[in-house]
mmCIF file of C-alpha atoms in Angstrom:
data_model
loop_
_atom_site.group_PDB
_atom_site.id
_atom_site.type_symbol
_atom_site.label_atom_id
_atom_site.label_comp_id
_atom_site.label_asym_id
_atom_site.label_seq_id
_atom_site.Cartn_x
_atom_site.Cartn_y
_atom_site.Cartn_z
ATOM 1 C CA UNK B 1 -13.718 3.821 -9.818
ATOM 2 C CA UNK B 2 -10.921 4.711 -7.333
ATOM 3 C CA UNK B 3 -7.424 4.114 -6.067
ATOM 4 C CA UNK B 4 -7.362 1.259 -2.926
ATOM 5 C CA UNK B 5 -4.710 2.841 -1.035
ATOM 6 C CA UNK B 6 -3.724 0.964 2.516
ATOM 7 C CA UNK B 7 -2.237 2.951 5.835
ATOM 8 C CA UNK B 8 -4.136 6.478 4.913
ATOM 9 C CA UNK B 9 -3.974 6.657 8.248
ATOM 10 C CA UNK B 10 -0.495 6.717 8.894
ATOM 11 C CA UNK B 11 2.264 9.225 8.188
ATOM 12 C CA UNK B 12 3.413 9.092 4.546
ATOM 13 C CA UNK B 13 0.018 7.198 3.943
ATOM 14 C CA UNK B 14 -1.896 10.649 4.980
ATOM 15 C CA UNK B 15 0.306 12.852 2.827
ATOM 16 C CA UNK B 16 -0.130 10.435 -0.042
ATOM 17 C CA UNK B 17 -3.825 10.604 -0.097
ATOM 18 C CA UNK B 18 -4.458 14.344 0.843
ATOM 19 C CA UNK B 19 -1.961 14.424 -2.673
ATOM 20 C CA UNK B 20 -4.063 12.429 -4.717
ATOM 21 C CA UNK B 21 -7.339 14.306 -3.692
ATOM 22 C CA UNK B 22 -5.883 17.915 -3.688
ATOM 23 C CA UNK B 23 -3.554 17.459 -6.726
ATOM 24 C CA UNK B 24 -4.699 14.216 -9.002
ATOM 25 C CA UNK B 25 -8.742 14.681 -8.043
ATOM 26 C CA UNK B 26 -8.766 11.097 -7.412
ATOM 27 C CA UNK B 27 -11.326 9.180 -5.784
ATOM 28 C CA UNK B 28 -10.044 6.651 -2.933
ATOM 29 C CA UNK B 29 -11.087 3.444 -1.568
ATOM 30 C CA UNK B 30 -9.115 3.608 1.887
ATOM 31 C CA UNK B 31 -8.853 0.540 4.398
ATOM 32 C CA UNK B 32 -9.075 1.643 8.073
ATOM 33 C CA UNK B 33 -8.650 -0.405 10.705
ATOM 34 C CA UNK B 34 -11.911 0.306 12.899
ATOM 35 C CA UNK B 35 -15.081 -1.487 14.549
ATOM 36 C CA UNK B 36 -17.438 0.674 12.864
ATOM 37 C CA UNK B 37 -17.679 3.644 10.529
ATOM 38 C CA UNK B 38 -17.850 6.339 12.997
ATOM 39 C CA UNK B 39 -14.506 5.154 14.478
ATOM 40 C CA UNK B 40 -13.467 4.478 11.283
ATOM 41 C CA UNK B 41 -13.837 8.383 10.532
ATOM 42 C CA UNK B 42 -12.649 10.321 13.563
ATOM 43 C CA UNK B 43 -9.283 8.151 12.695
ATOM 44 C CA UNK B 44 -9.373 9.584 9.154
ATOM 45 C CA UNK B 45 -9.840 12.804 10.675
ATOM 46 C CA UNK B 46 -7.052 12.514 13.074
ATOM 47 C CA UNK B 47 -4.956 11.645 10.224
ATOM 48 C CA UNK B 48 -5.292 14.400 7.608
ATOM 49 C CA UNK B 49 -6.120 17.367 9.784
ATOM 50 C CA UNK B 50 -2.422 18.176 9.471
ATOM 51 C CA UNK B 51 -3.522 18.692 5.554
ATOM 52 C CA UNK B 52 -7.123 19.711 5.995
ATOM 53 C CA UNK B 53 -9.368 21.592 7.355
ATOM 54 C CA UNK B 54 -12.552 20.021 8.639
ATOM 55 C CA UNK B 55 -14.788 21.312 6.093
ATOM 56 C CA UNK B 56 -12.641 20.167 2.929
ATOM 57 C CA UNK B 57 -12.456 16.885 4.598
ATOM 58 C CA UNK B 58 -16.013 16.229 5.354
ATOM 59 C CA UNK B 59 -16.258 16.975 1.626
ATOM 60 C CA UNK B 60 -13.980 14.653 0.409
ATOM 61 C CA UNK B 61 -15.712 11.972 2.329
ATOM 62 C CA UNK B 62 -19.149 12.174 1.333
ATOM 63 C CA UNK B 63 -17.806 12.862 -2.170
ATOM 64 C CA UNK B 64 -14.692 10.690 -3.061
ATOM 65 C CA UNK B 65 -13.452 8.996 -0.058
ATOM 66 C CA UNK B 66 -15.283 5.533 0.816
ATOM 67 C CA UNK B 67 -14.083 3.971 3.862
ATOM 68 C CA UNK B 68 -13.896 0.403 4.326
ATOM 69 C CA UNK B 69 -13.103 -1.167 8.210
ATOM 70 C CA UNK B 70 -11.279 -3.544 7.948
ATOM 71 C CA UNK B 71 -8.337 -5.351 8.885
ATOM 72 C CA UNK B 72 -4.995 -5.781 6.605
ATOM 73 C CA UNK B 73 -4.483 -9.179 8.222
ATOM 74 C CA UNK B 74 -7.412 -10.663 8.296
ATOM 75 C CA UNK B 75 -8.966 -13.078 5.457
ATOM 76 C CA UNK B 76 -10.428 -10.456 2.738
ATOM 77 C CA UNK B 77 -9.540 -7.573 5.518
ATOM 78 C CA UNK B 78 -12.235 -9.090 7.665
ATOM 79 C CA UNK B 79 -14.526 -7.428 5.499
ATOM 80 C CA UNK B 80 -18.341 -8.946 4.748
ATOM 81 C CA UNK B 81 -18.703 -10.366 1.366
ATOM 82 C CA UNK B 82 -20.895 -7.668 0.011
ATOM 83 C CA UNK B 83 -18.422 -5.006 1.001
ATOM 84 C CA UNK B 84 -15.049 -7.125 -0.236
ATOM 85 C CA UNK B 85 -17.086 -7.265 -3.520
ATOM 86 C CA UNK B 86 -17.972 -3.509 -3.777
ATOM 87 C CA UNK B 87 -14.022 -2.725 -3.050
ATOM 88 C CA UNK B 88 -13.310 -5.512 -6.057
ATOM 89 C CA UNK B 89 -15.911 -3.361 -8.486
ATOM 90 C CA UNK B 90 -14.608 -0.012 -7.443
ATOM 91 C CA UNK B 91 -11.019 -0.236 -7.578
ATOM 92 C CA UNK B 92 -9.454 1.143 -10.676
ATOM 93 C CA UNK B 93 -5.332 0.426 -8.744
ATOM 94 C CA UNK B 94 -3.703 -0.067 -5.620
ATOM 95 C CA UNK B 95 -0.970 1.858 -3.429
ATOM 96 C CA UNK B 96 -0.218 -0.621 -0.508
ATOM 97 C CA UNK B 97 1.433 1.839 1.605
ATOM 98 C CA UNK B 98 0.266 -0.018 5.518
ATOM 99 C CA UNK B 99 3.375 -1.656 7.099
ATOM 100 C CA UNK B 100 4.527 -2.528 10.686
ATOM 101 C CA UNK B 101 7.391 -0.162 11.422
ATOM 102 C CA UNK B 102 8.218 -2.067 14.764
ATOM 103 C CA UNK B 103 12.244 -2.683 13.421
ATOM 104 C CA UNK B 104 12.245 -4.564 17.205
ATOM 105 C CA UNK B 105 9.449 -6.726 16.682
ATOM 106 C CA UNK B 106 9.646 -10.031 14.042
ATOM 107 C CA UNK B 107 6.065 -11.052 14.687
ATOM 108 C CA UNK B 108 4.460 -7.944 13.854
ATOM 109 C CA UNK B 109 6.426 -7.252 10.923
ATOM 110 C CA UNK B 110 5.742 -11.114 9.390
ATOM 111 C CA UNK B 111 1.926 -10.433 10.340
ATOM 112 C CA UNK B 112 1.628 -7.075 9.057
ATOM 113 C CA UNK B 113 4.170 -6.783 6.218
ATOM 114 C CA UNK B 114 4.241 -9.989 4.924
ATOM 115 C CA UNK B 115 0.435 -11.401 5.372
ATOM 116 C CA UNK B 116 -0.812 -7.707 4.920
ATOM 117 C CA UNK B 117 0.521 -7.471 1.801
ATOM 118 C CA UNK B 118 -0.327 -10.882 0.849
ATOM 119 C CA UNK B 119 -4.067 -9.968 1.632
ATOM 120 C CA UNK B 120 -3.380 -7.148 -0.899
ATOM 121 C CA UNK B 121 -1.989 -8.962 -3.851
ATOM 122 C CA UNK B 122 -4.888 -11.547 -3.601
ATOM 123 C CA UNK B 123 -7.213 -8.365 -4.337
ATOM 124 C CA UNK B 124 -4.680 -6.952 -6.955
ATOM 125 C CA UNK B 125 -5.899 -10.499 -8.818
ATOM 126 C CA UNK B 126 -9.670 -10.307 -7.752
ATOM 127 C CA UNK B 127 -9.519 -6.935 -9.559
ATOM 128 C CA UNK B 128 -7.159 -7.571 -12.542
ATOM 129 C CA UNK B 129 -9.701 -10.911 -12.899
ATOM 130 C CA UNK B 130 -12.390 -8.927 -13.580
ATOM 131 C CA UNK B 131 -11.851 -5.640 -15.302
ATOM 132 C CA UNK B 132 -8.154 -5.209 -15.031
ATOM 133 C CA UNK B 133 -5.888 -3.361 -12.973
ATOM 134 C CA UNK B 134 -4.312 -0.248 -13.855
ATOM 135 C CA UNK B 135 -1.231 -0.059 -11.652
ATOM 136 C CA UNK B 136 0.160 -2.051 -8.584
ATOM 137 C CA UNK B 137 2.191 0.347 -6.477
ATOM 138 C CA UNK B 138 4.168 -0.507 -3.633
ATOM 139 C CA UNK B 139 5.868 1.331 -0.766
ATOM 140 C CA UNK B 140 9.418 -0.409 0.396
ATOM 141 C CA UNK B 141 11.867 1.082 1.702
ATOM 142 C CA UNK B 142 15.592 1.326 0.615
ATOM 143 C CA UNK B 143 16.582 -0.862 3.952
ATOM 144 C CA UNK B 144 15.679 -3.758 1.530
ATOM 145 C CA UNK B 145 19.574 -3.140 0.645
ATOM 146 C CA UNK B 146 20.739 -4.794 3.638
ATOM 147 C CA UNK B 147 23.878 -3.964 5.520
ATOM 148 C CA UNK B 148 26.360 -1.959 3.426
ATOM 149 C CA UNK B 149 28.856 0.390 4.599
ATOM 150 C CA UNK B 150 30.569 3.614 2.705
ATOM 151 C CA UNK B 151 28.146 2.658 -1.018
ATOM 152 C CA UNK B 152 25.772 4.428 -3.580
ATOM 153 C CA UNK B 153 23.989 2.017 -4.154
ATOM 154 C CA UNK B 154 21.191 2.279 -7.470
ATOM 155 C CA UNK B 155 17.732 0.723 -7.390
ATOM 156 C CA UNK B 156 18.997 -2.201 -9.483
ATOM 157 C CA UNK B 157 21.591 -3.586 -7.030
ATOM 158 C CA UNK B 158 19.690 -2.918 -4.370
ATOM 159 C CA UNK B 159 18.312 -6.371 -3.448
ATOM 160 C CA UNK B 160 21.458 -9.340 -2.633
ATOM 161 C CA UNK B 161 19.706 -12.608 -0.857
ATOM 162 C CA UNK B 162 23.237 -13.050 0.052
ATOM 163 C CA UNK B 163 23.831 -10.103 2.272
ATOM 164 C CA UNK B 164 22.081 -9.665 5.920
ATOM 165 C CA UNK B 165 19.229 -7.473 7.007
ATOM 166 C CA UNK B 166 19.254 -4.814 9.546
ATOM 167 C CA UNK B 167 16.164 -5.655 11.376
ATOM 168 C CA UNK B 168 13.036 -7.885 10.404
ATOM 169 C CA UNK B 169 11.582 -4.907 9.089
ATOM 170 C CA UNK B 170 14.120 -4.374 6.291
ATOM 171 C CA UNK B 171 13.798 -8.179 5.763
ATOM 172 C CA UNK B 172 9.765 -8.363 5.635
ATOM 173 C CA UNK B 173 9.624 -5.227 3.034
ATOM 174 C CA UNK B 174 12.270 -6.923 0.975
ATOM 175 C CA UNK B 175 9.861 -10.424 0.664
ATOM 176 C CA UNK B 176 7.387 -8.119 0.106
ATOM 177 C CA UNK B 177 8.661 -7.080 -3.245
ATOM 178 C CA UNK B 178 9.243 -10.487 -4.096
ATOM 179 C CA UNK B 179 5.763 -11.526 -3.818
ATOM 180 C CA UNK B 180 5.045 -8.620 -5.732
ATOM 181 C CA UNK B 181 6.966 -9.187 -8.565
ATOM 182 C CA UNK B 182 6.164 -13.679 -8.706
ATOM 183 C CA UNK B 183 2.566 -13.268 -8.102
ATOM 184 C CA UNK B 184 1.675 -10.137 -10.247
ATOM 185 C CA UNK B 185 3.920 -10.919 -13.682
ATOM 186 C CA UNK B 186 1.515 -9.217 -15.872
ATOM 187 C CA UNK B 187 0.091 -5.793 -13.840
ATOM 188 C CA UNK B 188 1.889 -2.569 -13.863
ATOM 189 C CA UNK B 189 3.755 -2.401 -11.007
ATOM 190 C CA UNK B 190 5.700 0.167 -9.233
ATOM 191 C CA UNK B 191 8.005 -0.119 -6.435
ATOM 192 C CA UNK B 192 8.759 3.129 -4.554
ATOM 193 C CA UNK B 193 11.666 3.120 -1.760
ATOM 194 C CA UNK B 194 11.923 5.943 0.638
ATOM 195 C CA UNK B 195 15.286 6.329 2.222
ATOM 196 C CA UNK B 196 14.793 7.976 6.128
ATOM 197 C CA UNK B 197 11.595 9.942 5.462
ATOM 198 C CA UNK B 198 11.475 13.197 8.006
ATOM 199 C CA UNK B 199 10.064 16.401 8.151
ATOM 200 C CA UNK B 200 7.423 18.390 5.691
ATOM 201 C CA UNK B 201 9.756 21.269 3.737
ATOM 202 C CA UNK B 202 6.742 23.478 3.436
ATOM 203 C CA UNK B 203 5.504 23.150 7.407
ATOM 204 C CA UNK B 204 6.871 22.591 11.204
ATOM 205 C CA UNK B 205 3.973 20.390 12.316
ATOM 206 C CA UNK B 206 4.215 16.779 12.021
ATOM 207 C CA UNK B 207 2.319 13.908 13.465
ATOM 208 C CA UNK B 208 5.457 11.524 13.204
ATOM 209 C CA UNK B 209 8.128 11.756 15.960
ATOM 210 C CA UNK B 210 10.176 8.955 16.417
ATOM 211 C CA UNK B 211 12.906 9.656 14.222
ATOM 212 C CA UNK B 212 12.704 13.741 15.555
ATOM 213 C CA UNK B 213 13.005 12.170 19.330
ATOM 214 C CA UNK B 214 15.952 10.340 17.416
ATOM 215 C CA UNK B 215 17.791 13.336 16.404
ATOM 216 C CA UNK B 216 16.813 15.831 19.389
ATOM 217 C CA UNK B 217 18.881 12.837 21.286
ATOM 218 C CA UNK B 218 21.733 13.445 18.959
ATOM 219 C CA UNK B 219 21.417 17.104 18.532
ATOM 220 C CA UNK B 220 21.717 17.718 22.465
ATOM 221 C CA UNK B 221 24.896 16.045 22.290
ATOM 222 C CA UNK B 222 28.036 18.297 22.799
ATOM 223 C CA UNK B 223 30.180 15.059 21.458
ATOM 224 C CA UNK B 224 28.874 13.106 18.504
ATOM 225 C CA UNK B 225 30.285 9.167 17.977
ATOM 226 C CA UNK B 226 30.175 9.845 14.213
ATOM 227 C CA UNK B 227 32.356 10.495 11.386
ATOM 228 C CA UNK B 228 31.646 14.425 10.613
ATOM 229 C CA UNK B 229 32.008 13.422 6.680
ATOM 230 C CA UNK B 230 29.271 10.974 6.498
ATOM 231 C CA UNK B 231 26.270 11.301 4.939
ATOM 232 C CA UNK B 232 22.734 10.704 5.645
ATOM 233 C CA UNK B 233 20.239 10.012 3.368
ATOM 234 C CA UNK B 234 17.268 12.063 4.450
ATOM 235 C CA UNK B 235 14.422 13.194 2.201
ATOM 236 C CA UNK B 236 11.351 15.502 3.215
ATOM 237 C CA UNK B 237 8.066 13.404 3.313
ATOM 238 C CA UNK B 238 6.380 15.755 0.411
ATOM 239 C CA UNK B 239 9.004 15.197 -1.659
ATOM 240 C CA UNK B 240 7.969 11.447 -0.999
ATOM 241 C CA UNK B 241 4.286 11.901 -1.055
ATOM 242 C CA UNK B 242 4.109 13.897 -4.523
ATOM 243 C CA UNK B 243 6.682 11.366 -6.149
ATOM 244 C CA UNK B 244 3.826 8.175 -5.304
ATOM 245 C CA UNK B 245 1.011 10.032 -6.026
ATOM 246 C CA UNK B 246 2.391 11.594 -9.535
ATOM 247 C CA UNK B 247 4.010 8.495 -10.711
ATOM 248 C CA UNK B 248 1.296 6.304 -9.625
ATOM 249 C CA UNK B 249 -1.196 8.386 -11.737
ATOM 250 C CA UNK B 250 0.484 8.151 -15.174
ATOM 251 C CA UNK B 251 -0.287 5.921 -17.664
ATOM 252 C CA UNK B 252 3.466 4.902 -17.725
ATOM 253 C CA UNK B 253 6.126 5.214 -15.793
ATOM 254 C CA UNK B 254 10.076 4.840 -17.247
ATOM 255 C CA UNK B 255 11.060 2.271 -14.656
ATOM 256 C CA UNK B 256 9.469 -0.027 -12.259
ATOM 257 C CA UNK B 257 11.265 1.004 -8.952
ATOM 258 C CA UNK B 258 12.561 4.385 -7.448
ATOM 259 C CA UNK B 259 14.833 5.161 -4.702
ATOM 260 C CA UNK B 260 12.887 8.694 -2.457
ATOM 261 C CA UNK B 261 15.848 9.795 -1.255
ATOM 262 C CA UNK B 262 17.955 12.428 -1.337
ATOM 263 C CA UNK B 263 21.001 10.581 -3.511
ATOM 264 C CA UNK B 264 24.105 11.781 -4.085
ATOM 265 C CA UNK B 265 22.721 15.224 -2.499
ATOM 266 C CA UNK B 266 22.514 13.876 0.847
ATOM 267 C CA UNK B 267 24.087 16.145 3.471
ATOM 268 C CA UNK B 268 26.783 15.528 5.940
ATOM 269 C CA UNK B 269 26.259 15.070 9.918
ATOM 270 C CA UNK B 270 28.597 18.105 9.948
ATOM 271 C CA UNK B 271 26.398 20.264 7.423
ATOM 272 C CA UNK B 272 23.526 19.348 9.488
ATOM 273 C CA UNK B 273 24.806 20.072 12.701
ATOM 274 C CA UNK B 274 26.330 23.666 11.566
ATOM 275 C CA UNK B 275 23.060 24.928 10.015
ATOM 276 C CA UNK B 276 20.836 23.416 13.344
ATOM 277 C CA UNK B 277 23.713 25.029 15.616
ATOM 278 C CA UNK B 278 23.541 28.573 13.637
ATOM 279 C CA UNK B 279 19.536 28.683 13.593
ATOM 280 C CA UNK B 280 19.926 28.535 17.536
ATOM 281 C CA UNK B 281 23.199 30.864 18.021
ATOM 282 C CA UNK B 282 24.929 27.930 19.459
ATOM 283 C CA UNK B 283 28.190 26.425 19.433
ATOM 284 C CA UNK B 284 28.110 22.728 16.429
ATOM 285 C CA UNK B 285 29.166 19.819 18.331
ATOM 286 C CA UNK B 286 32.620 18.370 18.167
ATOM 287 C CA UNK B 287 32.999 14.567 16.426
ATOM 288 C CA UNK B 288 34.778 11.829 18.009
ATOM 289 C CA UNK B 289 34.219 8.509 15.940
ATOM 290 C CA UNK B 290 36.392 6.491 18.141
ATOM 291 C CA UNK B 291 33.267 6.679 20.673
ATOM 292 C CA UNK B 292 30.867 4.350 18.343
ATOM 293 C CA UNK B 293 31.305 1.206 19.938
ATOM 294 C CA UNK B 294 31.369 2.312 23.341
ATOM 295 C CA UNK B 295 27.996 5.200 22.647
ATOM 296 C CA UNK B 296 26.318 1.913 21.287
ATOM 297 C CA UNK B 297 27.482 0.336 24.658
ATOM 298 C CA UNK B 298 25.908 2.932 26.229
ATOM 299 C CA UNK B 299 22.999 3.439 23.922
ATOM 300 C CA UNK B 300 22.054 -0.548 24.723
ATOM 301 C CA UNK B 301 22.157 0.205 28.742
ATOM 302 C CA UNK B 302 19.947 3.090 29.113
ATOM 303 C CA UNK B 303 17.212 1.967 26.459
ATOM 304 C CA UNK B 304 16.150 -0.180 29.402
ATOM 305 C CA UNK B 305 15.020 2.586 31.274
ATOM 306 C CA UNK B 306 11.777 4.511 31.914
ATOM 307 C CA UNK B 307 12.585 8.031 31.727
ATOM 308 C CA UNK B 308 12.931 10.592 28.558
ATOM 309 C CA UNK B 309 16.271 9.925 28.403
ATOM 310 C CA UNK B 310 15.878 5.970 28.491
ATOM 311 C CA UNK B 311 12.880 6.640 25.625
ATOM 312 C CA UNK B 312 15.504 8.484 23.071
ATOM 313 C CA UNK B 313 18.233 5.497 23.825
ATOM 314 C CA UNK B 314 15.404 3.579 22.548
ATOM 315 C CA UNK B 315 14.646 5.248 19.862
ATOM 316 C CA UNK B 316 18.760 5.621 19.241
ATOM 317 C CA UNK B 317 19.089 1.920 19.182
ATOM 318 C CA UNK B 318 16.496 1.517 16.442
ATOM 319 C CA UNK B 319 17.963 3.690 14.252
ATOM 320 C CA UNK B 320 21.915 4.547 15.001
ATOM 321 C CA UNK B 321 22.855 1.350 12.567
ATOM 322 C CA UNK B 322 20.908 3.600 9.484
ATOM 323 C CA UNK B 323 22.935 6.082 10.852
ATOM 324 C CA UNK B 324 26.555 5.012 10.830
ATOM 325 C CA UNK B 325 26.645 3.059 7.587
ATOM 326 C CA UNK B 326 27.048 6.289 5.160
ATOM 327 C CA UNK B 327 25.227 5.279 2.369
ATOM 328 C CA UNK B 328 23.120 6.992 0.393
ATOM 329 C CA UNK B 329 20.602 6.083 -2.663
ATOM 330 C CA UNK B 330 20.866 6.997 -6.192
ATOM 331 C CA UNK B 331 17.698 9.241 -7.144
ATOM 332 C CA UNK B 332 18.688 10.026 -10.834
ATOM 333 C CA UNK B 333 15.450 8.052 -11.842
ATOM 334 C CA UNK B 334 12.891 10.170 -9.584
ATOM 335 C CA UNK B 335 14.136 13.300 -10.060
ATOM 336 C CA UNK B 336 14.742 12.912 -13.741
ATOM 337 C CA UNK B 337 10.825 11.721 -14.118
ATOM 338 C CA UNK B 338 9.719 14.614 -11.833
ATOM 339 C CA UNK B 339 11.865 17.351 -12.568
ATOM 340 C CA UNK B 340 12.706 18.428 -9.171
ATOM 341 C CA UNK B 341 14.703 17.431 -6.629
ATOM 342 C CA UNK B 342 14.056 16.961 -2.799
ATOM 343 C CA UNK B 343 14.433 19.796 -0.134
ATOM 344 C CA UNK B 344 18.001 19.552 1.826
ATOM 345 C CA UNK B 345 16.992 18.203 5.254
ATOM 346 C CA UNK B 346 19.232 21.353 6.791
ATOM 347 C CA UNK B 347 16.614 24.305 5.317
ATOM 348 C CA UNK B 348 13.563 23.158 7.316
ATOM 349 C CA UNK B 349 15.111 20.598 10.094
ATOM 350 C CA UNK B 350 15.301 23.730 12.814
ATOM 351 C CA UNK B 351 11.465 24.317 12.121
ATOM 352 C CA UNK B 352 10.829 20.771 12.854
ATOM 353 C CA UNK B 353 12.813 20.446 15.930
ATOM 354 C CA UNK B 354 11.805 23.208 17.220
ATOM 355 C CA UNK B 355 8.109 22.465 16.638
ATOM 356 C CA UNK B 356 8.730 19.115 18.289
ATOM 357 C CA UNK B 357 10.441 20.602 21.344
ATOM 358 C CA UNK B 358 7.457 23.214 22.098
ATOM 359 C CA UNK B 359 4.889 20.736 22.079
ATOM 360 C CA UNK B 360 6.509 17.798 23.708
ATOM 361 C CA UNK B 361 6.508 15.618 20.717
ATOM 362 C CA UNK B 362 2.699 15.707 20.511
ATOM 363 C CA UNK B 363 0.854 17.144 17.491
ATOM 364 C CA UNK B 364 -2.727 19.145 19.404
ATOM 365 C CA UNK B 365 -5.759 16.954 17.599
ATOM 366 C CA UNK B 366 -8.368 18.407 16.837
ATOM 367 C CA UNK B 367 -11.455 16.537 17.856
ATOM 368 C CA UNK B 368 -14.573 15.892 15.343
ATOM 369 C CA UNK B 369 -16.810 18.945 15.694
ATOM 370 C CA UNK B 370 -19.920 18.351 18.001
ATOM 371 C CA UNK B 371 -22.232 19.901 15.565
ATOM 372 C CA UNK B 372 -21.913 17.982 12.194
ATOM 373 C CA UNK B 373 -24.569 15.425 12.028
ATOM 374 C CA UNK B 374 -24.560 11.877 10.920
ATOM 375 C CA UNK B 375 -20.915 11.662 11.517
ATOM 376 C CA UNK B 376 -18.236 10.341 13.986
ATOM 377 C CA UNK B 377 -19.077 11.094 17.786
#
C-alpha cells in the first residue's frame, strides 16, 4: 500500500515526497504527467535531484515509487482501466498537492484546480469504497482568505464567501476545499495552507524562481513603494514540506486545517532589507509608501515588455497585491503539533538570492546517466 500524492513533480510536491521516503519510509503512488514511462521518469528525476542523488533515486523507484502517466484532468487521469484499478488497490491515502499556479490565467486554474481535484476526490471514494481511506490531505493556500488588509487572521476565519479573491487562483483553491469537505464527510481530512512558500533554510539551490525574480526586482530597488513596518508572511519550503509529510502520517491529527506560515513571527520589509543589505556591505533601501499607486502604475506598463526588466514587472504584478496587504497567518496550531517553528526568511534569503543571481535563475539539471539500463533515455 502507498500514499497517492499528485504534483511530485513540482516544487513543494518534490520536497514533500523526497520527505516521506527519506523520513516516513513511505511507499508512493505518484501521478506524472507523461506519454510513456521513460518520460515519465527523467521528469521524476529532474524533480528530486535537488534532494537526491541518482543512485538513491533509482532505488526508490524500483523499490517504493510506482509511477503512473497520467493526466490530473482527464477522466480517471487518462489512465487504462487496469492501471486506474491497480492505483485504487494500492493506495493506503492521498496528498493532492498538483495545482495551476497561473494567478493570470482563469481557465487553467478552473481546469487544473478545480477538475483536477475533482478527478482526485472521485478516487478518494473509489478507495474509501473498497478498503477505506486513511487520510485525505490537501494543499491550499492561505490566499483562500481573500482580500484583507492590516489582519491576523486564524485558520477558522479564514474562508468569507462574502469577501473578494485576489486572483482566480486564490478563488479555485478556496472551491477546492469546499468540495473537499461536501463530498468527503466521513474520511480524515487535512487541509494544509502555505502562506508565500520561498527558499530551502538548509540549502541555496532551488528549482523555483518566480517569486526570487520577484524579490531580486524589489531588492535592486534604491526606493521601495512600501510601508517599512509591514510584514510579510514568508515561510521556508522545508518547514512546509516536513509539516505535510509528518502530519499526514499520524494516525490523528488535533485539527483539520493548518496555516504554513510564519504567523505572528513574520518579518518586516525593513528587517529583510537590513539583513540582505548587510550580507552584501551595502547601503538598505529607503521607503516611500506614497509611491504605491503610481509603482503599480508603473509596474502595469513595463510588464508588457520583452526584456528582463519587463519579465520581473511581470512577475511584480502577480504578486505586489500579497505584498502590500500586511497580513500574516496564525501558526499556533502547526508549530504547537510539531514543536518547532519555521526558519526567519532573513537567515538564508542572501544564500538564495545570491544562488539565483549566479546562475541566471536556472537550476544546472542533471541529465539521466547514459549507462543505467532499462531506464529513461
Amino acid at each position: 500500500m502507498a500514499i497517492f500524492l499528485t504534483g511530485g513533480t513540482g516544487y513543494i510536491g518534490a520536497h514533500v515526497a523526497t520527505n516521506l521516503l527519506n523520513q516516513h519510509g513511505a511507499s508512493l503512488n505518484l501521478l506524472v504527467r507523461a506519454r510513456d514511462p521513460q518520460e515519465a521518469e527523467n521528469r521524476l528525476w529532474h524533480a528530486l535531484q535537488l534532494h537526491l542523488d541518482f543512485k538513491l533515486f533509482y532505488e526508490y523507484l524500483q523499490t517504493r515509487v510506482r509511477v503512473f502517466c497520467g493526466d490530473l484532468t482527464g477522466e480517471r487521469f487518462g489512465l487504462s482501466t487496469d492501471d486506474y484499478d491497480r492505483l485504487v488497490h494500492t493506495t493506503d491515502s492521498i496528498i493532492h498537492c498538483a495545482a495551476s499556479l497561473n494567478r493570470k490565467s482563469e481557465k487553467s486554474c478552473l481546469n487544473v484546480n478545480l477538475r483536477g481535484t475533482l478527478e482526485v476526490i472521485k478516487l478518494g471514494l473509489q478507495v474509501d469504497h473498497y478498503h477505506g481511506l486513511r487520510r485525505f490531505s490537501h494543499v491550499s493556500t492561505v490566499a483562500v482568505a481573500g482580500k484583507r488588509q492590516d489582519e491576523v487572521i486564524t485558520e477558522d476565519n479564514s474562508i468569507d464567501w462574502n469577501r473578494s479573491d485576489y486572483d482566480p487562483y486564490a478563488r479555485t483553491k478556496k472551491f477546492c476545499e469546499h468540495m473537499i469537505r461536501q463530498l468527503l464527510p466521513d474520511v480524515p481530512k487535512t487541509i494544509f495552507r502555505p502562506s508565500i512558500v520561498l527558499g530551502d533554510s538548509r540549502r541555496a539551490e532551488t528549482t523555483q524562481f518566480d517569486m526570487v525574480r520577484a524579490f531580486v526586482f524589489l531588492a535592486g530597488l534604491p526606493a521601495l513603494p512600501l510601508r517599512s513596518r509591514d510584514r510579510v508572511d514568508i515561510v521556508n519550503v522545508d518547514f512546509v514540506a516536513d509539516a505535510i509529510a509528518t502530519l499526514h502520517s499520524q494516525e490523528r491529527t488535533q485539527h483539520d486545517t493548518y496555516h504554513l506560515s510564519s504567523g505572528l513571527d513574520s518579518q518586516t520589509f525593513k528587517q529583510l532589507t537590513e539583513s540582505l543589505a548587510a550580507a552584501q556591505d551595502k547601503r538598505g533601501p529607503v521607503y516611500l509608501p506614497f509611491l504605491e499607486r503610481p509603482f503599480t502604475k508603473s509596474v502595469n506598463f513595463l510588464s508588457n515588455r520583452k526584456s528582463p526588466v519587463g519579465r520581473g514587472a511581470a512577475l511584480m504584478k502577480v504578486f505586489l497585491p500579497y505584498l502590500t496587504f500586511n497580513t500574516v497567518f496564525d501558526n499556533t496550531r502547526v508549530t504547537s503539533e510539531l514543536g518547532r517553528k519555521p526558519v526567519p526568511f532573513s537567515q538564508y534569503s542572501y544564500p538564495l538570492l545570491k544562488f539565483s543571481r549566479e546562475t541566471n535563475f536556472t537550476y544546472p539539471y542533471q541529465d539521466w546517466p547514459a549507462k543505467v539500463g532499462g531506464s529513461a533515455a
